[in-house]
Coordinates of C-alpha atoms and ligand atoms in Angstrom, one line a residue:
Chain A
M1 CA 21.4 14.4 1.0
P2 CA 21.7 16.1 -2.4
L3 CA 25.1 14.5 -2.8
A4 CA 23.8 11.1 -2.0
L5 CA 21.0 11.7 -4.5
L6 CA 23.5 12.7 -7.1
K7 CA 25.6 9.6 -6.4
R8 CA 22.6 7.4 -6.8
A9 CA 21.6 9.2 -10.0
L10 CA 25.1 8.7 -11.5
L11 CA 25.7 5.1 -10.3
G12 CA 22.1 4.1 -10.7
S13 CA 22.5 1.0 -8.5
R14 CA 20.5 1.4 -5.4
V15 CA 17.1 1.8 -7.1
K16 CA 17.7 -1.4 -9.0
D17 CA 18.4 -3.3 -5.8
R18 CA 14.9 -2.4 -4.6
Q19 CA 13.1 -4.0 -7.5
F20 CA 11.8 -7.5 -7.3
I21 CA 13.8 -10.3 -8.9
W22 CA 11.1 -12.4 -10.7
P23 CA 11.8 -16.2 -10.7
G24 CA 11.2 -18.5 -13.7
D25 CA 9.6 -21.9 -13.3
L26 CA 8.6 -23.3 -10.0
K27 CA 11.1 -25.8 -8.6
K28 CA 10.0 -29.3 -7.7
S29 CA 10.5 -28.6 -4.0
Y30 CA 11.3 -26.0 -1.4
D31 CA 12.2 -26.0 2.2
V32 CA 9.5 -23.5 3.1
V33 CA 6.4 -22.7 1.1
I34 CA 4.5 -19.5 2.1
I35 CA 0.9 -19.4 0.8
G36 CA -0.1 -15.8 0.2
G37 CA 2.0 -12.8 -1.0
G38 CA 0.4 -10.1 1.1
G39 CA 2.4 -8.1 3.6
H40 CA 2.3 -10.9 6.1
G41 CA 3.6 -13.6 3.8
L42 CA 6.3 -11.3 2.3
A43 CA 7.4 -10.1 5.8
A44 CA 7.7 -13.7 7.0
A45 CA 9.8 -14.5 3.9
Y46 CA 12.1 -11.6 4.5
Y47 CA 12.7 -12.4 8.2
L48 CA 13.2 -16.1 7.4
A49 CA 16.0 -15.1 5.0
K50 CA 17.5 -12.3 7.1
N51 CA 17.1 -13.5 10.7
H52 CA 17.4 -17.3 10.2
G53 CA 19.3 -17.7 6.9
I54 CA 16.6 -19.8 5.4
T55 CA 16.3 -18.9 1.7
D56 CA 15.0 -22.0 0.0
V57 CA 11.6 -20.4 0.2
A58 CA 8.8 -19.9 -2.3
V59 CA 6.0 -17.4 -1.7
L60 CA 3.0 -18.5 -3.8
E61 CA 0.5 -15.7 -4.6
R62 CA -2.6 -16.3 -6.7
G63 CA -3.0 -12.7 -7.8
Y64 CA -0.3 -10.1 -7.6
V65 CA 1.9 -9.2 -4.6
G66 CA 0.2 -7.1 -2.0
G67 CA -3.1 -7.0 -4.0
G68 CA -5.3 -8.4 -1.1
N69 CA -6.1 -6.6 2.1
T70 CA -2.6 -5.2 2.1
A71 CA -3.6 -2.9 -0.7
R72 CA -7.0 -2.1 0.8
N73 CA -6.5 -1.2 4.4
T74 CA -6.7 2.3 5.9
A75 CA -3.1 2.0 7.2
I76 CA -3.7 2.7 10.9
I77 CA -0.9 1.7 13.2
R78 CA -1.3 1.7 16.9
S79 CA -0.9 -0.4 20.1
N80 CA -3.6 1.0 22.4
Y81 CA -5.3 -2.4 22.8
L82 CA -7.2 -3.7 25.8
T83 CA -5.6 -7.1 26.7
P84 CA -1.9 -7.4 27.9
E85 CA -1.4 -10.0 25.1
G86 CA -2.6 -7.5 22.5
V87 CA -0.8 -4.5 23.8
R88 CA 2.6 -6.3 24.0
F89 CA 2.3 -7.7 20.6
Y90 CA 1.2 -4.6 18.7
D91 CA 3.7 -2.5 20.6
E92 CA 6.5 -4.6 19.1
S93 CA 5.1 -3.9 15.7
V94 CA 4.9 -0.2 16.3
R95 CA 8.5 -0.2 17.3
L96 CA 9.5 -2.2 14.2
F97 CA 7.5 0.2 12.0
Q98 CA 9.3 3.2 13.4
D99 CA 12.7 2.1 11.8
L100 CA 11.3 0.2 8.9
S101 CA 11.8 2.8 6.2
F102 CA 15.5 2.7 7.0
E103 CA 15.7 -1.1 7.3
L104 CA 13.8 -1.7 4.0
D105 CA 15.3 1.3 2.3
I106 CA 12.0 2.4 0.9
N107 CA 10.0 5.5 2.0
L108 CA 7.0 4.1 3.9
M109 CA 5.8 7.7 4.5
Y110 CA 5.4 6.7 8.2
S111 CA 3.6 9.5 9.7
Q112 CA 3.0 9.7 13.5
R113 CA -0.2 11.5 14.2
G114 CA -1.6 10.4 17.5
H115 CA -4.8 8.2 17.6
C116 CA -7.9 9.5 19.3
T117 CA -10.7 7.1 20.3
L118 CA -13.7 9.2 21.2
A119 CA -15.9 8.4 24.2
H120 CA -19.6 9.5 24.0
T121 CA -20.9 7.8 27.2
D122 CA -19.8 7.3 30.8
A123 CA -19.3 3.6 30.0
A124 CA -17.0 4.5 27.1
I125 CA -15.0 6.8 29.4
R126 CA -14.5 3.9 31.8
T127 CA -13.3 1.6 29.0
M128 CA -10.9 4.3 27.8
R129 CA -9.5 4.7 31.3
W130 CA -9.1 1.0 31.6
R131 CA -7.3 0.8 28.2
A132 CA -5.0 3.8 29.2
E133 CA -4.1 2.0 32.5
V134 CA -3.3 -1.3 30.8
N135 CA -1.3 0.5 28.2
K136 CA 0.7 2.6 30.7
H137 CA 1.4 -0.5 32.8
L138 CA 3.0 -2.1 29.7
G139 CA 5.0 1.0 28.8
V140 CA 2.7 2.1 26.0
N141 CA 1.9 5.8 25.8
S142 CA -1.9 6.4 26.1
E143 CA -3.9 8.7 28.3
L144 CA -7.5 9.7 28.9
V145 CA -8.2 13.3 27.8
L146 CA -11.4 15.1 28.7
R147 CA -13.5 17.6 26.7
D148 CA -11.6 20.8 27.1
D149 CA -8.2 19.3 26.3
L150 CA -9.6 17.4 23.4
A151 CA -11.2 20.5 21.9
K152 CA -7.7 22.2 22.0
Q153 CA -6.1 19.1 20.3
V154 CA -8.7 18.8 17.5
P155 CA -10.0 22.3 17.1
L156 CA -12.5 21.5 14.3
L157 CA -14.2 18.6 16.0
D158 CA -17.8 19.4 16.8
M159 CA -17.9 19.5 20.6
S160 CA -21.5 20.8 20.9
E161 CA -23.5 19.4 23.7
D162 CA -26.8 19.5 21.9
V163 CA -26.1 16.7 19.5
R164 CA -27.2 13.1 19.6
L165 CA -24.0 11.7 21.0
P166 CA -22.0 14.6 22.7
I167 CA -18.2 13.9 23.0
L168 CA -17.1 13.5 26.6
G169 CA -13.5 12.7 26.1
A170 CA -11.1 10.4 24.3
L171 CA -8.3 7.8 24.7
F172 CA -5.3 9.7 23.2
H173 CA -2.5 7.5 22.0
P174 CA 0.4 9.6 20.7
P175 CA 2.3 6.8 18.8
G176 CA -0.7 6.2 16.5
S177 CA 0.4 6.5 12.9
I178 CA -0.4 5.9 9.2
A179 CA 1.9 4.6 6.5
R180 CA 1.9 3.7 2.8
H181 CA 0.7 0.2 2.9
D182 CA 1.8 -0.9 -0.6
A183 CA 5.3 0.1 0.1
V184 CA 5.4 -2.2 3.1
A185 CA 4.7 -5.2 0.8
W186 CA 7.1 -4.0 -1.9
G187 CA 9.9 -3.3 0.7
Y188 CA 9.7 -6.7 2.3
G189 CA 9.1 -8.6 -1.0
G190 CA 11.9 -6.8 -2.8
L191 CA 14.5 -7.4 -0.2
A192 CA 13.4 -11.0 0.3
S193 CA 13.8 -11.7 -3.4
H194 CA 17.3 -10.3 -3.3
R195 CA 18.2 -12.8 -0.5
G196 CA 17.1 -15.7 -2.7
V197 CA 13.4 -16.1 -1.8
E198 CA 11.3 -16.9 -4.9
I199 CA 8.0 -14.9 -5.2
H200 CA 5.6 -16.6 -7.7
Q201 CA 2.6 -14.5 -8.7
R202 CA -0.5 -15.9 -10.4
T203 CA 0.3 -19.1 -8.6
E204 CA -2.8 -20.4 -6.7
V205 CA -2.6 -23.1 -4.1
T206 CA -5.4 -25.6 -5.0
G207 CA -4.6 -28.5 -2.7
I208 CA -2.4 -29.5 0.3
E209 CA -0.9 -33.0 0.7
V210 CA -0.7 -34.4 4.2
E211 CA 1.0 -37.7 5.1
D212 CA 0.9 -39.2 8.6
G213 CA -0.3 -35.9 10.0
K214 CA 2.6 -34.0 8.4
V215 CA 2.4 -31.6 5.4
T216 CA 4.5 -32.9 2.4
A217 CA 3.4 -30.8 -0.6
V218 CA 1.1 -28.2 -2.1
Q219 CA -0.7 -28.5 -5.4
T220 CA -0.9 -25.3 -7.5
N221 CA -2.3 -24.3 -10.9
R222 CA 1.3 -24.5 -12.1
G223 CA 1.9 -28.0 -10.7
R224 CA 2.9 -29.8 -7.5
V225 CA 5.5 -28.5 -5.2
A226 CA 7.0 -30.6 -2.4
C227 CA 7.9 -28.8 0.8
G228 CA 9.3 -29.3 4.3
R229 CA 7.2 -26.6 6.0
V230 CA 4.2 -24.4 5.0
L231 CA 3.1 -21.1 6.3
Q232 CA -0.5 -20.1 5.4
A233 CA -1.0 -16.3 5.3
V234 CA -4.1 -15.7 3.1
A235 CA -6.3 -13.4 5.3
G236 CA -9.8 -13.4 3.8
N237 CA -9.3 -16.8 2.2
S238 CA -8.1 -18.5 5.3
S239 CA -10.9 -20.9 5.8
E240 CA -10.9 -22.1 2.2
V241 CA -7.1 -22.8 2.2
A242 CA -7.1 -24.4 5.7
R243 CA -9.9 -26.7 4.5
M244 CA -7.5 -28.1 1.9
A245 CA -5.4 -29.3 4.9
G246 CA -8.5 -30.5 6.7
I247 CA -8.4 -27.7 9.3
R248 CA -11.6 -25.9 10.5
L249 CA -11.0 -22.3 11.7
P250 CA -12.8 -19.9 14.0
I251 CA -13.0 -17.4 11.1
T252 CA -15.8 -15.7 9.2
S253 CA -15.0 -13.8 6.0
I254 CA -16.9 -10.5 6.0
P255 CA -16.4 -7.5 3.7
L256 CA -14.9 -4.3 5.1
Q257 CA -15.4 -1.2 3.1
A258 CA -13.5 2.1 3.0
C259 CA -13.4 5.3 1.0
V260 CA -11.3 8.4 0.4
S261 CA -12.4 12.0 -0.3
Q262 CA -11.0 14.6 -2.6
P263 CA -7.9 16.3 -1.2
L264 CA -8.4 19.2 1.3
K265 CA -6.1 21.6 3.0
P266 CA -4.5 20.0 6.1
F267 CA -6.9 20.4 9.0
L268 CA -6.8 17.0 10.8
D269 CA -3.6 15.8 12.4
P270 CA -4.7 12.9 14.6
I271 CA -6.6 9.8 13.5
I272 CA -10.1 10.1 14.9
V273 CA -12.2 7.0 15.8
S274 CA -15.7 6.8 17.2
G275 CA -17.0 3.4 18.2
S276 CA -20.4 4.7 19.1
L277 CA -20.7 6.4 15.6
H278 CA -19.1 3.5 13.7
V279 CA -16.6 5.8 11.9
Y280 CA -13.0 6.5 11.8
V281 CA -11.1 9.1 9.7
S282 CA -7.6 10.3 9.1
Q283 CA -6.1 12.8 6.6
T284 CA -3.3 11.6 4.4
P285 CA -0.2 13.7 3.6
R286 CA -1.9 14.4 0.2
G287 CA -4.9 15.9 2.1
E288 CA -7.4 13.2 1.3
L289 CA -9.6 12.0 4.1
V290 CA -9.5 8.2 4.5
M291 CA -12.7 6.9 6.1
G292 CA -14.1 3.6 7.2
G293 CA -16.3 2.0 9.8
S294 CA -17.2 -1.5 11.0
T295 CA -17.6 -4.6 8.8
D296 CA -20.6 -5.3 6.6
P297 CA -23.7 -6.8 8.3
Y298 CA -23.2 -10.3 6.8
P299 CA -20.4 -12.6 5.5
L300 CA -19.5 -12.5 1.8
Y301 CA -16.4 -13.4 -0.4
Q302 CA -16.8 -10.2 -2.4
T303 CA -15.2 -6.8 -2.6
R304 CA -18.2 -4.8 -3.9
S305 CA -19.1 -1.4 -2.4
T306 CA -22.6 -0.6 -1.2
L307 CA -24.5 2.7 -1.0
E308 CA -25.8 1.7 2.5
F309 CA -22.2 1.8 3.8
K310 CA -21.5 5.2 2.4
E311 CA -24.8 6.7 3.5
E312 CA -24.4 5.5 7.1
L313 CA -20.7 6.4 7.3
M314 CA -21.3 10.0 6.0
M315 CA -24.2 10.5 8.3
H316 CA -21.9 9.7 11.2
L317 CA -18.9 11.6 9.9
L318 CA -21.0 14.8 9.6
E319 CA -21.9 14.5 13.3
L320 CA -18.2 14.9 14.0
F321 CA -17.2 17.4 11.2
P322 CA -20.4 19.1 9.9
F323 CA -18.5 21.4 7.6
L324 CA -17.5 18.4 5.4
S325 CA -21.0 18.1 3.9
E326 CA -20.0 19.4 0.4
V327 CA -16.9 17.4 0.1
K328 CA -16.8 14.8 -2.7
L329 CA -15.8 11.2 -2.5
L330 CA -12.9 10.2 -4.8
R331 CA -12.7 6.4 -4.5
Q332 CA -14.3 3.5 -2.6
W333 CA -13.3 -0.1 -2.2
A334 CA -13.5 -3.2 0.0
G335 CA -11.5 -6.1 1.2
T336 CA -12.5 -9.4 2.7
A337 CA -11.8 -9.4 6.4
D338 CA -11.0 -12.8 8.2
M339 CA -12.9 -12.1 11.5
T340 CA -12.4 -14.1 14.7
P341 CA -14.9 -14.3 17.6
D342 CA -12.5 -12.5 20.0
F343 CA -11.1 -9.9 17.5
S344 CA -7.6 -11.4 17.9
P345 CA -5.4 -13.2 15.4
V346 CA -4.8 -16.9 15.0
M347 CA -1.0 -17.5 14.9
G348 CA 1.3 -20.5 15.2
E349 CA 0.9 -24.3 15.1
T350 CA -2.0 -26.3 13.7
P351 CA -3.1 -29.9 14.1
I352 CA -1.0 -30.7 11.0
R353 CA 2.7 -30.9 11.7
N354 CA 5.0 -28.4 9.9
Y355 CA 1.9 -26.5 8.8
Y356 CA 1.8 -23.1 10.4
I357 CA -0.9 -20.5 10.3
D358 CA -1.1 -16.7 10.3
A359 CA -4.7 -15.7 10.0
G360 CA -7.6 -14.0 11.7
W361 CA -6.3 -10.6 10.9
G362 CA -9.8 -9.2 10.3
T363 CA -9.8 -5.4 10.2
W364 CA -6.6 -5.0 12.3
G365 CA -3.7 -6.8 10.6
F366 CA -1.9 -4.2 8.7
K367 CA -0.3 -2.7 11.8
A368 CA 0.9 -6.3 12.7
T369 CA 2.7 -6.9 9.4
P370 CA 6.3 -6.5 10.8
V371 CA 5.8 -8.3 14.1
S372 CA 3.8 -11.2 12.6
G373 CA 6.4 -11.6 9.8
K374 CA 9.2 -11.6 12.3
R375 CA 7.5 -13.9 14.8
M376 CA 6.0 -16.4 12.3
A377 CA 9.5 -16.6 10.7
E378 CA 10.9 -17.5 14.1
T379 CA 8.1 -20.1 14.6
V380 CA 8.7 -21.7 11.2
A381 CA 12.5 -21.6 11.6
T382 CA 12.8 -22.9 15.1
G383 CA 9.7 -25.0 15.4
K384 CA 9.0 -23.2 18.7
V385 CA 6.2 -20.7 19.3
P386 CA 7.6 -17.4 20.8
D387 CA 5.9 -16.4 24.1
L388 CA 4.8 -13.1 22.5
I389 CA 2.3 -15.0 20.2
E390 CA 1.5 -18.0 22.4
G391 CA -1.8 -16.3 23.5
F392 CA -3.0 -16.3 19.9
R393 CA -2.7 -20.0 19.3
L394 CA -5.5 -21.8 17.4
S395 CA -6.1 -24.2 20.3
R396 CA -7.2 -21.3 22.6
F397 CA -10.7 -21.8 21.3
T398 CA -10.9 -25.5 22.4
E399 CA -9.4 -24.4 25.7
F400 CA -11.9 -21.6 26.1
D401 CA -9.0 -19.2 26.7
L402 CA -9.9 -16.3 24.3
V403 CA -8.1 -12.9 24.0
G404 CA -11.1 -10.5 24.0
E405 CA -10.1 -7.4 22.0
K406 CA -13.6 -6.4 20.7
G407 CA -13.7 -3.3 22.8
A408 CA -10.4 -2.0 21.2
A409 CA -10.7 -3.4 17.7
S410 CA -14.3 -3.5 16.4
V411 CA -14.3 -0.1 14.7
G412 CA -10.8 1.3 15.6
H413 CA -9.1 -1.5 13.6
Chain B
M1 CA -30.9 -2.1 -2.9
K2 CA -30.7 -5.9 -2.2
M3 CA -33.9 -7.7 -1.4
M4 CA -34.6 -10.8 0.6
T5 CA -37.8 -12.8 0.7
C6 CA -39.0 -13.4 4.2
P7 CA -41.1 -16.6 4.4
L8 CA -43.5 -14.7 6.7
N9 CA -43.5 -11.1 5.3
G10 CA -42.5 -11.5 1.6
P11 CA -39.8 -9.5 -0.2
R12 CA -38.2 -6.8 2.0
N13 CA -35.1 -4.6 1.9
I14 CA -32.2 -6.6 3.2
S15 CA -31.4 -3.9 5.8
E16 CA -34.6 -5.1 7.7
F17 CA -32.8 -8.4 8.3
A18 CA -30.1 -9.5 10.7
Y19 CA -27.7 -12.4 9.9
G20 CA -27.6 -15.0 12.7
G21 CA -24.9 -17.5 11.8
E22 CA -24.5 -20.8 10.0
V23 CA -27.1 -23.5 10.5
I24 CA -25.1 -26.3 12.2
P25 CA -26.3 -29.2 14.2
E26 CA -26.3 -28.4 18.0
P27 CA -24.5 -31.1 19.9
A28 CA -26.4 -33.0 22.7
S29 CA -25.4 -30.9 25.8
D30 CA -25.3 -33.9 28.2
T31 CA -22.8 -35.9 26.1
V32 CA -20.7 -33.4 24.2
D33 CA -17.0 -32.9 25.2
D34 CA -15.2 -29.6 25.4
A35 CA -13.8 -29.8 21.9
G36 CA -17.2 -30.6 20.4
W37 CA -18.8 -27.7 22.3
A38 CA -16.0 -25.3 21.3
S39 CA -16.3 -26.4 17.7
F40 CA -20.1 -25.7 17.8
V41 CA -19.6 -22.3 19.4
F42 CA -16.5 -20.9 17.7
L43 CA -15.6 -22.8 14.6
S44 CA -17.2 -22.3 11.2
D45 CA -17.1 -23.8 7.7
N46 CA -17.1 -20.3 6.3
S47 CA -17.4 -21.8 2.8
A48 CA -17.2 -19.6 -0.3
G49 CA -20.1 -21.5 -1.8
V50 CA -23.8 -22.0 -0.9
V51 CA -24.3 -21.8 2.9
R52 CA -27.4 -22.5 5.0
E53 CA -27.8 -19.5 7.3
W54 CA -30.0 -18.2 10.1
W55 CA -31.7 -14.8 9.4
C56 CA -34.1 -12.7 11.4
H57 CA -36.6 -10.3 10.1
V58 CA -36.0 -7.7 12.8
P59 CA -39.3 -5.7 12.8
T60 CA -41.3 -8.9 13.3
S61 CA -38.6 -10.9 15.2
Y62 CA -39.2 -13.8 12.8
W63 CA -36.2 -16.3 12.5
F64 CA -35.9 -18.4 9.3
I65 CA -33.3 -20.1 7.2
A66 CA -31.8 -18.8 3.9
E67 CA -29.6 -20.6 1.4
R68 CA -27.2 -18.0 0.1
H69 CA -24.1 -18.2 -2.2
R70 CA -21.3 -16.5 -0.4
R71 CA -19.4 -15.5 -3.5
S72 CA -22.2 -14.2 -5.8
N73 CA -24.4 -13.1 -2.8
E74 CA -27.4 -14.8 -4.6
I75 CA -30.1 -15.8 -2.2
L76 CA -31.3 -19.1 -3.6
R77 CA -34.1 -20.0 -1.2
T78 CA -35.6 -18.9 2.1
Y79 CA -37.9 -21.1 4.3
P80 CA -39.3 -21.5 7.8
A81 CA -36.9 -23.2 10.3
S82 CA -39.5 -26.0 10.7
E83 CA -38.5 -27.3 7.3
V84 CA -35.2 -28.4 8.9
F85 CA -36.0 -28.8 12.6
G86 CA -39.6 -29.9 12.5
A87 CA -42.6 -28.0 13.8
G88 CA -42.1 -26.0 17.1
A89 CA -38.3 -26.2 16.8
Q90 CA -37.8 -22.6 15.8
A91 CA -37.6 -20.7 19.1
K92 CA -35.4 -23.3 20.8
D93 CA -32.9 -23.6 18.0
Q94 CA -32.4 -20.0 17.1
P95 CA -28.9 -18.7 18.0
A96 CA -28.6 -16.0 20.6
Ligands
LIG501 C1 -11.0 -1.6 4.2 C2 -10.0 -2.2 5.1 C3 -9.4 -1.3 6.1 C4 -8.5 -1.8 7.0 N1 -7.9 -1.0 7.8 C5 -6.9 -1.4 8.6 C6 -6.2 -0.5 9.4 O1 -6.4 0.7 9.4 N2 -5.2 -0.9 10.2 C7 -4.8 -2.3 10.3 O2 -3.9 -2.6 11.0 N3 -5.5 -3.2 9.5 C8 -6.5 -2.8 8.7 N4 -7.1 -3.7 7.8 C9 -6.8 -5.1 7.9 C10 -5.5 -5.4 7.1 O3 -5.7 -4.9 5.8 C11 -5.3 -6.9 6.9 O4 -5.5 -7.6 8.2 C12 -3.9 -7.2 6.5 O5 -3.6 -6.5 5.3 C13 -3.7 -8.7 6.2 O6 -2.5 -8.9 5.5 P1 -2.2 -10.3 4.8 O7 -0.8 -10.2 4.2 O8 -2.4 -11.3 5.9 O9 -3.3 -10.5 3.8 P2 -3.5 -10.0 2.3 O10 -2.8 -8.8 2.0 O11 -5.0 -10.1 2.0 O12 -2.7 -11.2 1.5 C14 -3.2 -12.5 1.4 C15 -2.9 -13.0 0.0 O13 -3.2 -14.3 -0.1 C16 -3.5 -14.6 -1.5 N5 -4.2 -15.9 -1.6 C17 -5.5 -16.2 -1.1 N6 -5.8 -17.5 -1.4 C18 -4.7 -18.0 -2.1 C19 -4.4 -19.3 -2.6 N7 -5.2 -20.3 -2.6 N8 -3.1 -19.4 -3.2 C20 -2.2 -18.4 -3.3 N9 -2.5 -17.2 -2.8 C21 -3.7 -17.0 -2.2 C22 -4.4 -13.4 -1.8 O14 -4.4 -13.2 -3.2 C23 -3.7 -12.2 -1.1 O15 -2.8 -11.5 -1.9 C24 -8.1 -3.2 6.9 C25 -8.7 -4.1 6.0 C26 -9.6 -3.6 5.1 C27 -10.2 -4.5 4.1

């Protein structure tokens, strides 16, 4: 390792490779236009170039790369979902994540911690057992742990029985991890740009042209761009962009807030989630506690923070870890979550030909960045929707064939 | 603390209210097809502008309509549901 480091220092080449290549003017047309330069759009661009040799691609981002929900999430990665569709899909993402630092040649600080969803009621214990069985059946490592084992695993968790919601057990999911979210976007975007993909920042899509039911061009604040195919990957802004193409979505945009504490000595290895207490927490390698809960009580296209959110969150966090009462908050922020009625994404084809969608990522889409990028690239390149994402098609709503993940995603993300 | 003016109870803290969805016309249940029904149940305009919304003042179980800007969060107007649905319509038309 030191030798390799020395070589890099002397030759100075590798680091340069990792930087983005910034394009000049927009071309008049591209084979594929990707709307949205978050993790999902950039990952799709990377896999289009790498797996399918399609490089006449422009990613159009109205702000800066990875500045949307990609920069705002609490970076939890897991596959302990409830439905077989969900478990299979997120499991592929966890597997891709495990090797991603090597593939992208960037340190994602991927840190496998284990993910603990607490159960405070008998009903919750039953759901955890259900999830554990579905997970195991599909080869995903999850198990139900009861009080005593949990107390050994998370020694500082308040296991008193004389509290409002005593802890009865938990769903323990060893593959649960956290990673450096910005690096995921930079890694995918940097390598995509080296393969010829153009990434245009401060380029907002303002209109979409459709002829005979087929997309032909997008309008932007920098002019019109003709295109063969379009992939929309704009998370919180999904409904507004889809409307430009005449598509109505099963999506509501609701703020999701989070915050981080001052750094503390390491005391918390696993990620802890409590659905009943509307709180989840993990400790970063720097020692900060990253904390969040459920979405705001009503829809809004805004990323302000509220006092109500913090008061409620802290009240609940102190029920789990009372000794944190003197700890200071360091930062707080919010993102706009694109929520669906069944807490599952919307991926694949739309009523407009050659117009593909990757949306409905709500509070759970960071962990899906690699798999959605890979599978949406496959969809755009081949025109065929892979089996793995078929269950998440937009038309499932008109077919009343939903993929109910609320039990596994409403607080746990 | 954000305030909302309830047509029945006057200005109250917004934490006393529950959001109940966009006000959209309910299709006639005897003639609507699956797509129309699915669209009513699941789809949404989700506009980043002014939206007409159902709200409930929870302590008094009073449902009413609010016009709110979804980008500025400004509440432009609140009024009884009867203004849109006619007298007596409120209980029937409130979402679950
Ligand atoms: C507080 C918080 C915590 C979260 N925690 C987790 C978690 O622990 N685990 C997890 O898996 N997920 C989590 N999520 C969800 C996750 O962050 C998102 O689902 C995911 O990042 C979505 O990625 P994206 O690339 O689709 O969207 P984004 O990163 O939001 O990218 C979309 C991009 O589209 C751009 N855009 C929008 N409109 C236009 C336009 N008209 N023209 C051009 N560009 C446009 C935006 O500027 C933006 O950069 C959390 C989200 C939040 C807000």
